[in-house]
Tab-separated table of C-alpha atoms and ligand atoms in Angstrom:
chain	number	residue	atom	x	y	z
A	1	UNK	CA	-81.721	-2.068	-96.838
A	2	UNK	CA	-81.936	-4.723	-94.308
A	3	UNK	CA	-78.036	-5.247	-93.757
A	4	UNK	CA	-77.546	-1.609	-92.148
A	5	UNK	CA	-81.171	-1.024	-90.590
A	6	UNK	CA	-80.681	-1.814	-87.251
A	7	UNK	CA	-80.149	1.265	-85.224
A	8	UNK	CA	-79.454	-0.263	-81.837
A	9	UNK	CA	-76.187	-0.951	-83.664
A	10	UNK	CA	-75.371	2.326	-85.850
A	11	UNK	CA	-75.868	4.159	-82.393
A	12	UNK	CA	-74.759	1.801	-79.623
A	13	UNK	CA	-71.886	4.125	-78.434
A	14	UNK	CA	-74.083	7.681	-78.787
A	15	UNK	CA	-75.824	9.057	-76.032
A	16	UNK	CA	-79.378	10.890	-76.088
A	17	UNK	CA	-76.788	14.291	-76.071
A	18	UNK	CA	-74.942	12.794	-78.814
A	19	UNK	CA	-78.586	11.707	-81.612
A	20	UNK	CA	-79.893	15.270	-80.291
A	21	UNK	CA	-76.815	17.335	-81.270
A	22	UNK	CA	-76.715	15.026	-84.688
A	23	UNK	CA	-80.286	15.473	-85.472
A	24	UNK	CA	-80.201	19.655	-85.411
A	25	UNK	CA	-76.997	19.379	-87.060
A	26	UNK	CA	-78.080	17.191	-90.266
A	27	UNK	CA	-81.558	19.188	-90.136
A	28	UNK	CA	-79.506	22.176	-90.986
A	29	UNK	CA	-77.259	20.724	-93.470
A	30	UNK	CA	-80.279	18.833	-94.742
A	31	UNK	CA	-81.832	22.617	-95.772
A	32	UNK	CA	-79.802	24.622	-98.526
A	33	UNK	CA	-81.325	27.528	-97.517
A	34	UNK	CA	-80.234	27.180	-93.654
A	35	UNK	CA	-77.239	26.034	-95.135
A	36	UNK	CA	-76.091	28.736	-97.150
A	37	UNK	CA	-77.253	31.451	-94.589
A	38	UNK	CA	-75.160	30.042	-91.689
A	39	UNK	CA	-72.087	29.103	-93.557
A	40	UNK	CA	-71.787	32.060	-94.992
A	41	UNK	CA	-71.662	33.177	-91.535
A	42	UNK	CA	-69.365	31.092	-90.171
A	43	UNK	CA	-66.825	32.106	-92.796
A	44	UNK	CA	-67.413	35.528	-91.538
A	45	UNK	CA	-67.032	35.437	-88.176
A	46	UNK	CA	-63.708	33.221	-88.796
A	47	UNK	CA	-62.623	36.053	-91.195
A	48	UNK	CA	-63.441	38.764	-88.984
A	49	UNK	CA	-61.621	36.151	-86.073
A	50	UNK	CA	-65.145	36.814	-83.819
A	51	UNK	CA	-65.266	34.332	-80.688
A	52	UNK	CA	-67.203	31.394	-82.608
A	53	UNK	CA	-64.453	28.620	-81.624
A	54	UNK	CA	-66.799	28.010	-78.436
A	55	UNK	CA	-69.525	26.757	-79.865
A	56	UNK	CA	-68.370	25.636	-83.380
A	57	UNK	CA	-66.378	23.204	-80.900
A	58	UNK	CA	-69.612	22.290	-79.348
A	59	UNK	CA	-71.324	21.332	-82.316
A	60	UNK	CA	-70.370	20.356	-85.680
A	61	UNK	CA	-66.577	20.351	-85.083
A	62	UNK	CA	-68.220	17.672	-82.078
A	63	UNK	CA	-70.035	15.808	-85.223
A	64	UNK	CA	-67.679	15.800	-87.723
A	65	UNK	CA	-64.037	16.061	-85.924
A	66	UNK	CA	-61.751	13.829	-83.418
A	67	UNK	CA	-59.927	16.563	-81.808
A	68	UNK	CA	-57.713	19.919	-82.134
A	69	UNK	CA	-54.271	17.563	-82.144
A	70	UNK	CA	-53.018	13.865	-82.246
A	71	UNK	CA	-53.316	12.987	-78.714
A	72	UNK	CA	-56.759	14.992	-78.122
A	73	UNK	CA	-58.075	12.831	-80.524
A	74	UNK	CA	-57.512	9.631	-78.571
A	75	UNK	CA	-60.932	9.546	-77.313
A	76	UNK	CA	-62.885	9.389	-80.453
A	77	UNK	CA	-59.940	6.547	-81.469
A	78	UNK	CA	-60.394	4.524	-78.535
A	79	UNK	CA	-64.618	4.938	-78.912
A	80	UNK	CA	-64.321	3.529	-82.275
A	81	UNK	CA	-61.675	0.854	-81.406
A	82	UNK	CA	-64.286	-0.010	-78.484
A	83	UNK	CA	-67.009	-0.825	-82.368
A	84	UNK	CA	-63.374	-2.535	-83.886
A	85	UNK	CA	-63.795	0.695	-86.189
A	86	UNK	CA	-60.126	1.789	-87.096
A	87	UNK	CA	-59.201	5.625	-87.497
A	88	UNK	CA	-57.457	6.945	-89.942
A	89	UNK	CA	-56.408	10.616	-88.981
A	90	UNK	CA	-56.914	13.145	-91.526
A	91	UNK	CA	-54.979	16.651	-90.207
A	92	UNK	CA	-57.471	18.984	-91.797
A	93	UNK	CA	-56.038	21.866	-91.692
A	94	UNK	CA	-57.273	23.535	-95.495
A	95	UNK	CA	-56.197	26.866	-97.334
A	96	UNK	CA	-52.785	26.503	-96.037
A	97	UNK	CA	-50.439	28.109	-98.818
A	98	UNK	CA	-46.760	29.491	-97.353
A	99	UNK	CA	-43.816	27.487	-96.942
A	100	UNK	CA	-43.983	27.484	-93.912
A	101	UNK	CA	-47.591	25.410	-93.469
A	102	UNK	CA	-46.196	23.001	-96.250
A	103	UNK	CA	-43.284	22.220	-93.638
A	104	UNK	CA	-45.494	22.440	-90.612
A	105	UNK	CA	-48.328	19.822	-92.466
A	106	UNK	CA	-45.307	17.249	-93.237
A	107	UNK	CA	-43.874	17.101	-90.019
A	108	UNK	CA	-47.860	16.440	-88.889
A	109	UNK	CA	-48.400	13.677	-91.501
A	110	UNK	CA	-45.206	12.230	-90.184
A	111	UNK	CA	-46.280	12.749	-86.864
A	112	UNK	CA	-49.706	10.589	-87.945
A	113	UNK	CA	-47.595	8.058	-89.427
A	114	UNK	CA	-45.688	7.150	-85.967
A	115	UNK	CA	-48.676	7.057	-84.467
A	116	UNK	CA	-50.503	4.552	-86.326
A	117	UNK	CA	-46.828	2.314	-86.473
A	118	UNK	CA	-47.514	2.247	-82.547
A	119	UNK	CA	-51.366	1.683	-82.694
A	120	UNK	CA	-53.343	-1.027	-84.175
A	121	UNK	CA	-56.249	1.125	-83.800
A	122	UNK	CA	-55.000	3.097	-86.721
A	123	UNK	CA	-54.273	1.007	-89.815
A	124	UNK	CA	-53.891	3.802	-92.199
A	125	UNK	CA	-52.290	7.084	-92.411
A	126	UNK	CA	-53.376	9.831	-95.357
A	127	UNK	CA	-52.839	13.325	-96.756
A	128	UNK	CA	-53.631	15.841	-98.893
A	129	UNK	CA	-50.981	17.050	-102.270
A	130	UNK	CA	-51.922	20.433	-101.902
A	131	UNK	CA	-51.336	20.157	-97.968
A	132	UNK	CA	-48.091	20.168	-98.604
A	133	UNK	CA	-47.107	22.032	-101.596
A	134	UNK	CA	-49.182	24.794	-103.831
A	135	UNK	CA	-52.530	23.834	-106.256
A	136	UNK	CA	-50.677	26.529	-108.796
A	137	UNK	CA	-47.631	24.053	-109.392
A	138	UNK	CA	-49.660	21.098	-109.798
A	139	UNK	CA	-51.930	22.770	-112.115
A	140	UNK	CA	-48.559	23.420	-114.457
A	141	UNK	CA	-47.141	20.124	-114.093
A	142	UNK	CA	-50.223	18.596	-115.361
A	143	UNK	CA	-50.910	21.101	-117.803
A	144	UNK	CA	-47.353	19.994	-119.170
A	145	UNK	CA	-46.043	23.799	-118.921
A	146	UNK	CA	-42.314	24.712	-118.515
A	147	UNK	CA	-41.427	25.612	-115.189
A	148	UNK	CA	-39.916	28.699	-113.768
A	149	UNK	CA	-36.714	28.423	-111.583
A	150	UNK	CA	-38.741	29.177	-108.854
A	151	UNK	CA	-41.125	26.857	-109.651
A	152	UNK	CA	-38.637	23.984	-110.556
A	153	UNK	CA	-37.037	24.523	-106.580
A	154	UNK	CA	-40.678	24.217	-105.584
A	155	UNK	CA	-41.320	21.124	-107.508
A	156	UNK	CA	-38.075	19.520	-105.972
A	157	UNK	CA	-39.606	20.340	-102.668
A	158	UNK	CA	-42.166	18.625	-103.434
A	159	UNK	CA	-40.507	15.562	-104.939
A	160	UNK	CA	-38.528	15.355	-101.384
A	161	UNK	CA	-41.464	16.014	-99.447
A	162	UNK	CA	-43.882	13.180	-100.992
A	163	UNK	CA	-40.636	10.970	-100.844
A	164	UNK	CA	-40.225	11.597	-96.905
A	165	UNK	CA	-43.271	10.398	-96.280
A	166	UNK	CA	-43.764	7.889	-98.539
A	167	UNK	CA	-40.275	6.353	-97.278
A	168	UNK	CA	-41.660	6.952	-93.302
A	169	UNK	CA	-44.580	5.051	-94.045
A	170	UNK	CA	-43.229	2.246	-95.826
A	171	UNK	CA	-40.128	2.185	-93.256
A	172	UNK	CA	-42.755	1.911	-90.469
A	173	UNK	CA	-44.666	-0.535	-91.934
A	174	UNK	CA	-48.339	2.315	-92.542
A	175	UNK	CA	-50.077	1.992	-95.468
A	176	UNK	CA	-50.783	5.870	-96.807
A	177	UNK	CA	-53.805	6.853	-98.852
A	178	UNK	CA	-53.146	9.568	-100.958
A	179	UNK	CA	-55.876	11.764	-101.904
A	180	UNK	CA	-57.897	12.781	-105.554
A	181	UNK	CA	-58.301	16.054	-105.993
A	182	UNK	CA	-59.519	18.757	-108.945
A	183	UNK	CA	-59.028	17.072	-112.606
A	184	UNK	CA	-57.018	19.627	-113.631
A	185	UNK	CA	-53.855	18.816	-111.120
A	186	UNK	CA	-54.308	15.450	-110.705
A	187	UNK	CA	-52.355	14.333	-113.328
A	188	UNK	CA	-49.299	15.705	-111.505
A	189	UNK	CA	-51.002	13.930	-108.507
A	190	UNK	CA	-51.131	10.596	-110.304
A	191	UNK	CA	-47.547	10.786	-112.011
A	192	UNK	CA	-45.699	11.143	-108.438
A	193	UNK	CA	-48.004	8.724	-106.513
A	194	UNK	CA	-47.345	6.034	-109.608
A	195	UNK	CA	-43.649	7.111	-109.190
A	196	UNK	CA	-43.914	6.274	-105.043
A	197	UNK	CA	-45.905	3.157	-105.897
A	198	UNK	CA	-42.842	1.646	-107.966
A	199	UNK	CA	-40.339	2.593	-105.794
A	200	UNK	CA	-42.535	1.241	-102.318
A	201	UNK	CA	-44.783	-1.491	-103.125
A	202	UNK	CA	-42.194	-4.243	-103.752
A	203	UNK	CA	-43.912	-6.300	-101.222
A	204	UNK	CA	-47.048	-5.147	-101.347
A	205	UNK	CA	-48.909	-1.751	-101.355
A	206	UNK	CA	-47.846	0.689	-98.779
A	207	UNK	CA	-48.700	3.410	-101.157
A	208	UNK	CA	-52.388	4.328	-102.319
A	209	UNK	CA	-53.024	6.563	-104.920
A	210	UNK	CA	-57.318	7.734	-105.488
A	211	UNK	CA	-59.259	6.911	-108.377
A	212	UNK	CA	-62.277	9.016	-108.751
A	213	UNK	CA	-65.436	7.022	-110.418
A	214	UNK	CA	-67.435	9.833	-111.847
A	215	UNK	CA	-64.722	10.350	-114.507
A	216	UNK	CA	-65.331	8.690	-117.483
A	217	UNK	CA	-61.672	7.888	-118.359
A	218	UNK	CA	-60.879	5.828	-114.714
A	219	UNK	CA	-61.803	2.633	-115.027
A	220	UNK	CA	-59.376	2.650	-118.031
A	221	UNK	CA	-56.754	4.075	-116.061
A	222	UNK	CA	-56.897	1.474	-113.426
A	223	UNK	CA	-56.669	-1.302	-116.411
A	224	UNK	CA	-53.176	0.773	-117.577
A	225	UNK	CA	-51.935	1.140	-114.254
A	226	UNK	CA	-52.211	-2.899	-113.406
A	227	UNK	CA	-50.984	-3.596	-116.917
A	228	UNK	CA	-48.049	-1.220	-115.474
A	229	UNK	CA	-47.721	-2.751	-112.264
A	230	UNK	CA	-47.208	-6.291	-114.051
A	231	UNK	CA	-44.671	-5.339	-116.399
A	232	UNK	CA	-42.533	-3.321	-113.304
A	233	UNK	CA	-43.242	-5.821	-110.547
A	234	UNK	CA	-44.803	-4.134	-107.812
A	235	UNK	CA	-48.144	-3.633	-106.015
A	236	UNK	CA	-50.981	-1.118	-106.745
A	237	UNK	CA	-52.873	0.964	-103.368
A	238	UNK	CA	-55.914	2.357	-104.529
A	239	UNK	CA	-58.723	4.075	-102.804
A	240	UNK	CA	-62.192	4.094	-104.721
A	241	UNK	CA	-64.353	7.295	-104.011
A	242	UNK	CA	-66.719	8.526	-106.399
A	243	UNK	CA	-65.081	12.107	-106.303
A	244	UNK	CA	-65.729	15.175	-104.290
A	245	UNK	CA	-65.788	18.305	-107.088
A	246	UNK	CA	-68.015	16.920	-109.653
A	247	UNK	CA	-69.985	21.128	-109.932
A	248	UNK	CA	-66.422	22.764	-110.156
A	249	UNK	CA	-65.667	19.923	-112.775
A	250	UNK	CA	-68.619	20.533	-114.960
A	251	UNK	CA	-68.585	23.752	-114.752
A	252	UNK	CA	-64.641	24.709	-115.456
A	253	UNK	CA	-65.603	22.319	-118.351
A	254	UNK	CA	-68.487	24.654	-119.916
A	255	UNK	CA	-66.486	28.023	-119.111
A	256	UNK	CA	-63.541	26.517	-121.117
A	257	UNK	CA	-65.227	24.188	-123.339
A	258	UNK	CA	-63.407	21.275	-122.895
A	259	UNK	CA	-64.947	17.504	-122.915
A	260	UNK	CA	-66.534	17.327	-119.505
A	261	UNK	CA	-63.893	14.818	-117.888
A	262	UNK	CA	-67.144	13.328	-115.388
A	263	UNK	CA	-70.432	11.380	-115.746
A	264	UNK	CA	-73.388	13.940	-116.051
A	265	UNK	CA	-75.728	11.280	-115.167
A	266	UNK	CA	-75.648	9.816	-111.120
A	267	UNK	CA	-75.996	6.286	-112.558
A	268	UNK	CA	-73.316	6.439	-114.756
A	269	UNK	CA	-70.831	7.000	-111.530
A	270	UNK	CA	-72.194	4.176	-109.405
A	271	UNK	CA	-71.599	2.028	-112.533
A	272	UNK	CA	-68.199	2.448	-112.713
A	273	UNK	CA	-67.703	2.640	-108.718
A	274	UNK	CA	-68.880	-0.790	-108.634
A	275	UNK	CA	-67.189	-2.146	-111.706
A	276	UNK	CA	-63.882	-0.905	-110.170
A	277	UNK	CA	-64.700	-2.622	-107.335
A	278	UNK	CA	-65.131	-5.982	-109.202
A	279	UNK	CA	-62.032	-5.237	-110.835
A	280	UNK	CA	-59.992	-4.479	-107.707
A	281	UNK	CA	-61.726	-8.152	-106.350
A	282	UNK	CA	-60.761	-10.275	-109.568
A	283	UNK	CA	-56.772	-8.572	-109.533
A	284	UNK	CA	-56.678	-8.749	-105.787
A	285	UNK	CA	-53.271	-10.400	-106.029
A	286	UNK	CA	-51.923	-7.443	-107.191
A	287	UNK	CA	-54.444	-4.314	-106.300
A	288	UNK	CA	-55.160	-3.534	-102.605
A	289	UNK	CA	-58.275	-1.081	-102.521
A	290	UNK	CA	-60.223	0.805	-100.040
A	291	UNK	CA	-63.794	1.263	-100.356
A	292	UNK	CA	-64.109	5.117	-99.736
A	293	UNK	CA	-68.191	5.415	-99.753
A	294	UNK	CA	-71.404	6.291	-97.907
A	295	UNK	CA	-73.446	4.499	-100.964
A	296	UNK	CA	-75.165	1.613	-99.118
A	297	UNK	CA	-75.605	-0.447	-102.635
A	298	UNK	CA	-71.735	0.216	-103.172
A	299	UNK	CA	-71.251	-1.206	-99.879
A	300	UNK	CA	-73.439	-4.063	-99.358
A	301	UNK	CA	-72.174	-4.786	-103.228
A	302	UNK	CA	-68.960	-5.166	-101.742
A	303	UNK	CA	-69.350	-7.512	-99.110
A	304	UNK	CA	-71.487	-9.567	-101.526
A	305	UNK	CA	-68.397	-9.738	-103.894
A	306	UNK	CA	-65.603	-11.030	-100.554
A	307	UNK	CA	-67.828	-13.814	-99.658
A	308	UNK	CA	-68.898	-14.961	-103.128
A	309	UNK	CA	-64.983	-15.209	-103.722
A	310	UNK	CA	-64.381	-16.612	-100.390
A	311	UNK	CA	-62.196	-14.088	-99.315
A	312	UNK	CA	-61.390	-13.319	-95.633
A	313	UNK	CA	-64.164	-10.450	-94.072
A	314	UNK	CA	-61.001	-8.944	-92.245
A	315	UNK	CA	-58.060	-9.520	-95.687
A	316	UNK	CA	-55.831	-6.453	-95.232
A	317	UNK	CA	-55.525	-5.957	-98.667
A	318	UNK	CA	-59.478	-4.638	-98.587
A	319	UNK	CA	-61.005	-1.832	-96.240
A	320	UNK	CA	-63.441	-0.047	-95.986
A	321	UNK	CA	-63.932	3.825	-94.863
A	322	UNK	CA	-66.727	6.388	-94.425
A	323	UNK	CA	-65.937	10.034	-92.672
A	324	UNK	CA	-66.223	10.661	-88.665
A	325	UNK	CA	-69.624	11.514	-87.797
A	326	UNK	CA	-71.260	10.237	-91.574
A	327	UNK	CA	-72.800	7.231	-92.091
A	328	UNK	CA	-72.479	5.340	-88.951
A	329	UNK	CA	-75.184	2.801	-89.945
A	330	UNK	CA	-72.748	1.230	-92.667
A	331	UNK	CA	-69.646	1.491	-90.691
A	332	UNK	CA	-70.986	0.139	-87.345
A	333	UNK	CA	-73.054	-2.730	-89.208
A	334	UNK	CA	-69.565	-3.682	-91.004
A	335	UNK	CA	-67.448	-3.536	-88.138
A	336	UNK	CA	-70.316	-6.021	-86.107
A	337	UNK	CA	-70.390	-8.661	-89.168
A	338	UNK	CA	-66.541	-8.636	-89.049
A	339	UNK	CA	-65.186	-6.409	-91.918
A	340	UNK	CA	-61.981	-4.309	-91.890
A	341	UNK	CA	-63.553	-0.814	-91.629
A	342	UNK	CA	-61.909	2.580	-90.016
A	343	UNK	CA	-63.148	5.991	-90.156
A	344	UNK	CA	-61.646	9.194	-91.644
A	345	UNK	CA	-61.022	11.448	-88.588
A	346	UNK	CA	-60.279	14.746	-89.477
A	347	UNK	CA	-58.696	16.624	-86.818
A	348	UNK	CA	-56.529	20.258	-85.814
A	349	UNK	CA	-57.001	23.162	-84.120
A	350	UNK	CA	-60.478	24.565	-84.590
A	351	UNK	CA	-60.442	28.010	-86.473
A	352	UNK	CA	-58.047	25.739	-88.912
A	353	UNK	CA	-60.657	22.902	-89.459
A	354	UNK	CA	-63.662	25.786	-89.959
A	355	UNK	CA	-62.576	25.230	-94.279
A	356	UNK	CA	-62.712	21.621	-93.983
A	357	UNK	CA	-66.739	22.045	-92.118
A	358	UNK	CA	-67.738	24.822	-94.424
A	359	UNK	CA	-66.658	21.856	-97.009
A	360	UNK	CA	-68.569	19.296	-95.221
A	361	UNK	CA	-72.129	21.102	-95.016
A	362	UNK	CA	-72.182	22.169	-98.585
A	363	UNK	CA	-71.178	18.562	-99.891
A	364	UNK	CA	-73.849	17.229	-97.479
A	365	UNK	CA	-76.212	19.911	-98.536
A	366	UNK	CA	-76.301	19.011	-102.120
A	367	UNK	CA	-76.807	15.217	-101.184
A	368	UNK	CA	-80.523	15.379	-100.165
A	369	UNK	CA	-80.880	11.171	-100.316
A	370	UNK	CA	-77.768	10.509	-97.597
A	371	UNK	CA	-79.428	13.487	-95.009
A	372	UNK	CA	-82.910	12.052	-95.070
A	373	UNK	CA	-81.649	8.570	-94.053
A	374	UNK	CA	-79.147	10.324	-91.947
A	375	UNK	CA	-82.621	11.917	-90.163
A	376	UNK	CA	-84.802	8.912	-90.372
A	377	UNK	CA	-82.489	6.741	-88.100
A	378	UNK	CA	-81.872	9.021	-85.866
A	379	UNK	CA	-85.711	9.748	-85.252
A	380	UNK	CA	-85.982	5.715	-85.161
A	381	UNK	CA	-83.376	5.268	-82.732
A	382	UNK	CA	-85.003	8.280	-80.504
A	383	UNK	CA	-88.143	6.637	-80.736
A	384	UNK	CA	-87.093	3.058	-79.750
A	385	UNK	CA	-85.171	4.428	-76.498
A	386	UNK	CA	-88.085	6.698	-75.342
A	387	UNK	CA	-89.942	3.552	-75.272
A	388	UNK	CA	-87.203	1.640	-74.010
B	401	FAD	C1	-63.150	7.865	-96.562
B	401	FAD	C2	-63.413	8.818	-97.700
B	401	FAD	C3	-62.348	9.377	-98.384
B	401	FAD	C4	-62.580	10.260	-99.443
B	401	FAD	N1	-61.515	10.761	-100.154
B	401	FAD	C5	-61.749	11.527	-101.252
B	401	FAD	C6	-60.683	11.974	-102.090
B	401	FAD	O1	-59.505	11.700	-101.834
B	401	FAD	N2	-60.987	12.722	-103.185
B	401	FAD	C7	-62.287	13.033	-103.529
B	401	FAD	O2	-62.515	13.674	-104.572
B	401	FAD	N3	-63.310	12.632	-102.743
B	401	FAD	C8	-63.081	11.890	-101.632
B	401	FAD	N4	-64.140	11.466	-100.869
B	401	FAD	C9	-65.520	11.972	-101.143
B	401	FAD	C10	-66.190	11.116	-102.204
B	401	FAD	O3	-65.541	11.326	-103.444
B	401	FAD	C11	-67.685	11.456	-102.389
B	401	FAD	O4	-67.835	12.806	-102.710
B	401	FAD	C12	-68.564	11.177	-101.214
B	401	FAD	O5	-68.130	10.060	-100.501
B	401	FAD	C13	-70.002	10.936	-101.684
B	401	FAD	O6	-70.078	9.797	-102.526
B	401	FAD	P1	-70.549	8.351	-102.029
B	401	FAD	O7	-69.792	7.288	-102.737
B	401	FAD	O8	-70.434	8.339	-100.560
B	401	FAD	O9	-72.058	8.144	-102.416
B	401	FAD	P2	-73.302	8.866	-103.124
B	401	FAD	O10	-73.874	9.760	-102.101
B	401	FAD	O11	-74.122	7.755	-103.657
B	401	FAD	O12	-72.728	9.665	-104.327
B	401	FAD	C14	-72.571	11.043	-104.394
B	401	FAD	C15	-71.500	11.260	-105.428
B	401	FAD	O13	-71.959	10.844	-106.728
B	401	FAD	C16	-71.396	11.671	-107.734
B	401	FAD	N5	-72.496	12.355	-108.438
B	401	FAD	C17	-73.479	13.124	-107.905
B	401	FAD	N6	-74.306	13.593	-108.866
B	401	FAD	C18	-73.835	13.112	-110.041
B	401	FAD	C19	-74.272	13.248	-111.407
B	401	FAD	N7	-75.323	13.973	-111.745
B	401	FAD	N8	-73.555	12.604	-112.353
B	401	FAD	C20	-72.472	11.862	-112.044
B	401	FAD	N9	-72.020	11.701	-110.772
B	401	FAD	C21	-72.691	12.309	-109.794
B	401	FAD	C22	-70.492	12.676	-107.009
B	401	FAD	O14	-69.197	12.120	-107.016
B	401	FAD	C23	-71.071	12.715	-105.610
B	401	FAD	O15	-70.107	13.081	-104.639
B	401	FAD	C24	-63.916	10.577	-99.811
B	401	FAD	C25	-64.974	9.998	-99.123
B	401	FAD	C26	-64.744	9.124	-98.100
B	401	FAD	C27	-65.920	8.493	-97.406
């Protein structure tokens, strides 16, 4: 695809260290075998708490991760800023379930939020539900199930903890994604974030909820939520991703045979992903969207649709995002024709971030397509600066 070939551009700021670190590291991921063998080991050794944080740092935490706090991470934010490539920092600590890590990960995402009110590097803040409270409770909530006492006081906790940093974000002027997650909680997901949506976007969207286009019933949701939004006077936020858990969904699905809630067939899901997109374009007087993809066609479909309706490349109300270290050929090509583009940047301390990695390599694993081109311009761009 002509528009993101040209890898003087995906690589301008990556040094022969950098493409040579990137190359082993997507050969690897690129191998399921490999894959398997040395994530399995890595979970290990950060079970076992073996010295790995040495040279997990060196390599794909390098790849795939900004930094082990906020202001460690102002490198890689500056670097991108250098491509006008926004950041968007993602604290990625996972499997976090006391308390005590739901209190610590809000005062973080707060912590994001005044930094991107004091940065025009970082236009958007995000985070996680289950970051901040437990996957059991949404799973009730959605399922519709009475609630304990216990559980009620943690659903209140919740409800105050969403609301903090809904209000913070809105009060400091951030726009926050929220993310999709498993099918099975995200109707509790979806009922708060609609709640936050009412009560913030008055003005315009400071609060994003995520649709995920390999289920077959979003594309209908979106149509009920703007028909919603019209009737109660306020803005929609939505990010677009195609969805992260479509295996777990397919196969929860057969084991408790219910109708699969995603697309079995690939085509099916970039359908809809681009119909949203059209959708989000035709209502963009009320729907702000992100375009949360590594799919070239999505993207390039994309820009096709802002210019054929003479939108502005850099209108806030549309952005577009791919993950740190992923895809640099679409973000880097953007950000040069003069779209409004910023990376996830996942960051925290390393033995935290080893979930979010483990995550990363199996996800790329299993997309076989994305690693090959992943390879092939980075053997291109070798090639051109040897004879350089
Ligand atoms: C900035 C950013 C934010 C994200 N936030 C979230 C989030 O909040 N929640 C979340 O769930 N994911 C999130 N993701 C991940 C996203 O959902 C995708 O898993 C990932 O981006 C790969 O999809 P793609 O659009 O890049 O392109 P592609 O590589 O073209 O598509 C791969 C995707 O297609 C779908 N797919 C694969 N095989 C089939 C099949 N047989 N039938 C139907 N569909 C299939 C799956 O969704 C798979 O992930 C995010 C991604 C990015 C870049």
């Amino acid at each position: 695809m002509a528009l993101f070939e040209d890898t003087r551009i995906t690589y301008a700021d990556k040094s022969n260290k950098d493409l040579i670190r990137a190359y082993f590291l997507f050969r690897i991921i690129s191998n399921p075998i490999v894959a398997k063998i040395l994530t399995s080991l890595l979970k290990l050794a950060n079970n076992l708490y073996l010295p790995i944080k040495g040279i997990v740092k060196a390599t794909i935490y390098k790849q795939f991760c900004g930094g082990t706090s906020i202001e460690k991470s102002q490198t890689t934010i500056d670097k991108l800023w250098n491509s006008q490539i926004g950041t968007i920092l993602n604290f990625s600590a996972e499997s976090k379930a006391t308390e005590a890590d739901f209190r610590h990960t809000e005062a973080e995402i707060i912590a994001t939020i005044k930094k991107a009110s004091n940065s025009k590097k970082i236009p958007f803040a995000v985070f996680k539900p289950t970051a901040i409270t437990s996957f059991s409770l949404l799973e009730k909530i959605s399922k519709k199930q009475t609630l304990s006492k216990i559980e009620q006081e943690e659903n209140d906790k919740f409800d105050q903890r969403i609301n903090k940093i809904c209000k913070t974000a809105f009060e400091l002027k951030v726009p926050i994604f929220i993310d999709a997650e498993e099918s099975w909680i995200q109707n509790a997901i979806d009922e708060k974030v609609t709640e936050m949506m009412k009560k913030f976007n008055k003005e315009k969207a400071w609060v994003y909820n995520t649709i995920q286009l390999y289920r077959n019933d979003r594309l209908a949701y979106i149509k009920q939520l703007l028909n919603e939004a019209k009737r109660n006077n306020y803005f929609i936020g939505l990010k677009l991703v195609r969805g992260a858990y479509h295996e777990q969904e397919i196969a929860r699905a057969e084991r408790f045979n219910y109708p699969c809630p995603v697309h079995r067939k690939k085509e099916d899901t970039d359908k809809d992903f681009d119909l949203a997109q059209s959708f989000c374009v035709e209502n963009i007087d009320y729907i702000s969207f992100c375009s949360a993809t590594h799919n070239e066609k999505s993207a390039t479909y994309l820009t096709d649709l802002i210019q054929e309706n003479n939108l502005d490349k850099k209108d806030k109300r549309i952005i577009f995002s791919q993950l740190l270290g992923m895809s640099d050929n679409i973000s880097y090509h953007l950000a040069k024709q003069g779209f409004y583009i910023a990376k996830y940047v996942p960051y925290g301390p390393v033995k935290d971030v080893i979930p979010y990695l483990i995550r990363r390599a199996a996800e790329n694993t299993s997309i076989a397509g994305q690693m090959n081109r992943e390879l092939s311009n980075i053997i291109k761009e070798r090639k051109r600066r040897k004879k350089a």
